Amino acid sequence: MRLKHKKVLIVFTVNDNYTTKNIVNNKPTNIDFIDVGNPCNRSCSNCFKRRINSNFDKENEQNLVNKIMKKNKSSNFFLFPNEATTSPYLFDLMVEIGQKYSLSNGLLLDERMVDMMLIAGLESVKVTYFANAKEQIEWQN
């Protein structure tokens, strides 16, 4: 039985090491970059992307993303920045790969940031609401 659509997870670091899983016909159909961008401005306990004191070399990161995209031209791509609003340098790349939206915790989502997203070509932002129960109650008030 051959599956038409499989999701592939590519985990990589800026030193060009990456591993792939769930390859179909020697090429992944979807590649989600889940560990790109500057660190998030929150540290929600339930977020799988929570990290402390991390920092990326933006140029090497973008070069690696481009290298993976060139090797997998028939694949679909999606960038999941650690937090979109802390990594606006990725907006143009998101649009270049055909991405129309991004995720954000919304804390830095002001008029200036929305304008930057619109100018880059993003059409929408899905605001996540991850926090502990106490924080959720505080934010609702």
mmCIF file of C-alpha atoms in Angstrom:
data_model
loop_
_atom_site.group_PDB
_atom_site.id
_atom_site.type_symbol
_atom_site.label_atom_id
_atom_site.label_comp_id
_atom_site.label_asym_id
_atom_site.label_seq_id
_atom_site.Cartn_x
_atom_site.Cartn_y
_atom_site.Cartn_z
ATOM 1 C CA MET A 1 0.000 0.000 0.000
ATOM 2 C CA ARG A 2 1.477 3.316 -1.044
ATOM 3 C CA LEU A 3 0.469 6.449 0.830
ATOM 4 C CA LYS A 4 0.049 9.604 -1.209
ATOM 5 C CA HIS A 5 0.805 12.045 1.584
ATOM 6 C CA LYS A 6 3.308 11.564 4.362
ATOM 7 C CA LYS A 7 4.627 14.194 6.678
ATOM 8 C CA VAL A 8 8.350 14.291 7.253
ATOM 9 C CA LEU A 9 10.085 15.833 10.184
ATOM 10 C CA ILE A 10 13.531 17.234 9.520
ATOM 11 C CA VAL A 11 15.502 18.051 12.605
ATOM 12 C CA PHE A 12 18.602 20.097 11.965
ATOM 13 C CA THR A 13 21.220 22.267 13.512
ATOM 14 C CA VAL A 14 23.126 25.135 11.977
ATOM 15 C CA ASN A 15 26.123 22.893 11.314
ATOM 16 C CA ASP A 16 24.274 21.234 8.398
ATOM 17 C CA ASN A 17 23.444 17.988 10.180
ATOM 18 C CA TYR A 18 19.901 16.820 9.650
ATOM 19 C CA THR A 19 17.982 13.577 9.817
ATOM 20 C CA THR A 20 14.843 12.593 7.988
ATOM 21 C CA LYS A 21 12.046 10.160 8.755
ATOM 22 C CA ASN A 22 9.066 8.934 6.736
ATOM 23 C CA ILE A 23 10.506 9.396 3.259
ATOM 24 C CA VAL A 24 8.186 8.505 0.377
ATOM 25 C CA ASN A 25 9.730 7.575 -2.981
ATOM 26 C CA ASN A 26 13.092 8.936 -1.795
ATOM 27 C CA LYS A 27 11.626 12.441 -1.360
ATOM 28 C CA PRO A 28 9.540 13.818 1.483
ATOM 29 C CA THR A 29 6.209 15.293 0.412
ATOM 30 C CA ASN A 30 6.080 17.784 3.293
ATOM 31 C CA ILE A 31 8.935 19.311 5.237
ATOM 32 C CA ASP A 32 8.143 21.288 8.367
ATOM 33 C CA PHE A 33 10.976 23.333 9.816
ATOM 34 C CA ILE A 34 10.040 23.338 13.492
ATOM 35 C CA ASP A 35 13.164 24.768 15.061
ATOM 36 C CA VAL A 36 13.950 28.012 13.285
ATOM 37 C CA GLY A 37 14.074 31.629 14.293
ATOM 38 C CA ASN A 38 14.962 33.533 17.395
ATOM 39 C CA PRO A 39 13.895 32.214 20.797
ATOM 40 C CA CYS A 40 10.309 32.677 21.894
ATOM 41 C CA ASN A 41 9.435 35.512 24.244
ATOM 42 C CA ARG A 42 7.530 33.084 26.500
ATOM 43 C CA SER A 43 8.421 29.862 28.253
ATOM 44 C CA CYS A 44 5.100 28.067 28.454
ATOM 45 C CA SER A 45 5.410 24.833 30.387
ATOM 46 C CA ASN A 46 3.381 22.812 27.878
ATOM 47 C CA CYS A 47 5.167 24.039 24.732
ATOM 48 C CA PHE A 48 7.376 21.468 23.023
ATOM 49 C CA LYS A 49 9.545 24.305 21.700
ATOM 50 C CA ARG A 50 10.479 25.672 25.107
ATOM 51 C CA ARG A 51 14.158 26.405 25.258
ATOM 52 C CA ILE A 52 16.440 28.437 27.489
ATOM 53 C CA ASN A 53 19.379 30.595 26.330
ATOM 54 C CA SER A 54 19.350 29.515 22.706
ATOM 55 C CA ASN A 55 20.602 31.602 19.844
ATOM 56 C CA PHE A 56 20.883 30.918 16.129
ATOM 57 C CA ASP A 57 23.197 32.306 13.520
ATOM 58 C CA LYS A 58 20.551 33.699 11.144
ATOM 59 C CA GLU A 59 22.698 33.456 8.029
ATOM 60 C CA ASN A 60 23.652 29.810 8.596
ATOM 61 C CA GLU A 61 20.070 28.968 9.487
ATOM 62 C CA GLN A 62 18.708 30.498 6.276
ATOM 63 C CA ASN A 63 21.460 28.863 4.216
ATOM 64 C CA LEU A 64 20.560 25.473 5.653
ATOM 65 C CA VAL A 65 16.848 25.964 4.973
ATOM 66 C CA ASN A 66 17.676 26.957 1.377
ATOM 67 C CA LYS A 67 19.981 23.945 0.974
ATOM 68 C CA ILE A 68 17.273 21.543 2.159
ATOM 69 C CA MET A 69 14.729 23.219 -0.131
ATOM 70 C CA LYS A 70 17.027 22.872 -3.158
ATOM 71 C CA LYS A 71 17.570 19.167 -2.464
ATOM 72 C CA ASN A 72 13.827 18.562 -2.116
ATOM 73 C CA LYS A 73 12.293 20.810 -4.783
ATOM 74 C CA SER A 74 9.140 18.718 -5.162
ATOM 75 C CA SER A 75 8.336 18.904 -1.444
ATOM 76 C CA ASN A 76 5.997 21.314 0.330
ATOM 77 C CA PHE A 77 7.563 23.427 3.071
ATOM 78 C CA PHE A 78 6.327 25.143 6.203
ATOM 79 C CA LEU A 79 8.304 27.213 8.694
ATOM 80 C CA PHE A 80 7.296 27.107 12.352
ATOM 81 C CA PRO A 81 9.444 29.816 13.952
ATOM 82 C CA ASN A 82 9.959 29.517 17.686
ATOM 83 C CA GLU A 83 7.910 32.750 17.753
ATOM 84 C CA ALA A 84 7.085 34.549 14.522
ATOM 85 C CA THR A 85 7.145 38.029 16.042
ATOM 86 C CA THR A 86 10.697 37.576 17.351
ATOM 87 C CA SER A 87 11.865 36.408 13.911
ATOM 88 C CA PRO A 88 10.474 38.830 11.309
ATOM 89 C CA TYR A 89 13.501 38.145 9.091
ATOM 90 C CA LEU A 90 11.771 34.846 8.215
ATOM 91 C CA PHE A 91 8.611 36.468 6.793
ATOM 92 C CA ASP A 92 9.990 36.839 3.262
ATOM 93 C CA LEU A 93 11.215 33.228 3.258
ATOM 94 C CA MET A 94 7.805 32.038 4.452
ATOM 95 C CA VAL A 95 6.111 33.761 1.540
ATOM 96 C CA GLU A 96 8.782 32.541 -0.884
ATOM 97 C CA ILE A 97 7.929 28.930 -0.035
ATOM 98 C CA GLY A 98 4.204 29.576 -0.442
ATOM 99 C CA GLN A 99 3.295 29.868 3.213
ATOM 100 C CA LYS A 100 0.273 32.105 3.754
ATOM 101 C CA TYR A 101 0.096 32.162 7.561
ATOM 102 C CA SER A 102 2.134 31.787 10.714
ATOM 103 C CA LEU A 103 1.594 31.013 14.367
ATOM 104 C CA SER A 104 2.219 33.476 17.185
ATOM 105 C CA ASN A 105 1.573 33.765 20.884
ATOM 106 C CA GLY A 106 0.352 37.272 20.061
ATOM 107 C CA LEU A 107 2.242 39.144 22.778
ATOM 108 C CA LEU A 108 4.283 41.210 20.303
ATOM 109 C CA LEU A 109 1.585 41.342 17.650
ATOM 110 C CA ASP A 110 1.064 45.075 17.296
ATOM 111 C CA GLU A 111 0.171 47.265 14.306
ATOM 112 C CA ARG A 112 3.823 47.557 13.215
ATOM 113 C CA MET A 113 4.299 43.769 13.297
ATOM 114 C CA VAL A 114 1.057 43.159 11.394
ATOM 115 C CA ASP A 115 2.189 45.678 8.754
ATOM 116 C CA MET A 116 5.522 43.852 8.415
ATOM 117 C CA MET A 117 3.694 40.554 7.910
ATOM 118 C CA LEU A 118 1.327 42.042 5.336
ATOM 119 C CA ILE A 119 4.151 43.730 3.427
ATOM 120 C CA ALA A 120 6.011 40.405 3.280
ATOM 121 C CA GLY A 121 2.857 38.758 1.908
ATOM 122 C CA LEU A 122 1.533 36.742 4.839
ATOM 123 C CA GLU A 123 -2.261 36.669 4.913
ATOM 124 C CA SER A 124 -3.058 35.596 8.465
ATOM 125 C CA VAL A 125 -1.657 34.812 11.890
ATOM 126 C CA LYS A 126 -3.045 32.057 14.064
ATOM 127 C CA VAL A 127 -2.654 33.118 17.673
ATOM 128 C CA THR A 128 -1.896 30.278 20.059
ATOM 129 C CA TYR A 129 -2.965 30.411 23.647
ATOM 130 C CA PHE A 130 -0.506 28.218 25.520
ATOM 131 C CA ALA A 131 0.039 29.090 29.135
ATOM 132 C CA ASN A 132 -0.635 27.681 32.529
ATOM 133 C CA ALA A 133 -4.129 28.068 33.988
ATOM 134 C CA LYS A 134 -3.182 31.072 36.141
ATOM 135 C CA GLU A 135 -1.746 32.949 33.136
ATOM 136 C CA GLN A 136 -4.824 32.197 31.029
ATOM 137 C CA ILE A 137 -7.097 33.656 33.710
ATOM 138 C CA GLU A 138 -4.889 36.765 34.011
ATOM 139 C CA TRP A 139 -4.898 37.327 30.240
ATOM 140 C CA GLN A 140 -8.682 37.002 30.032
ATOM 141 C CA ASN A 141 -9.166 39.850 32.527
#
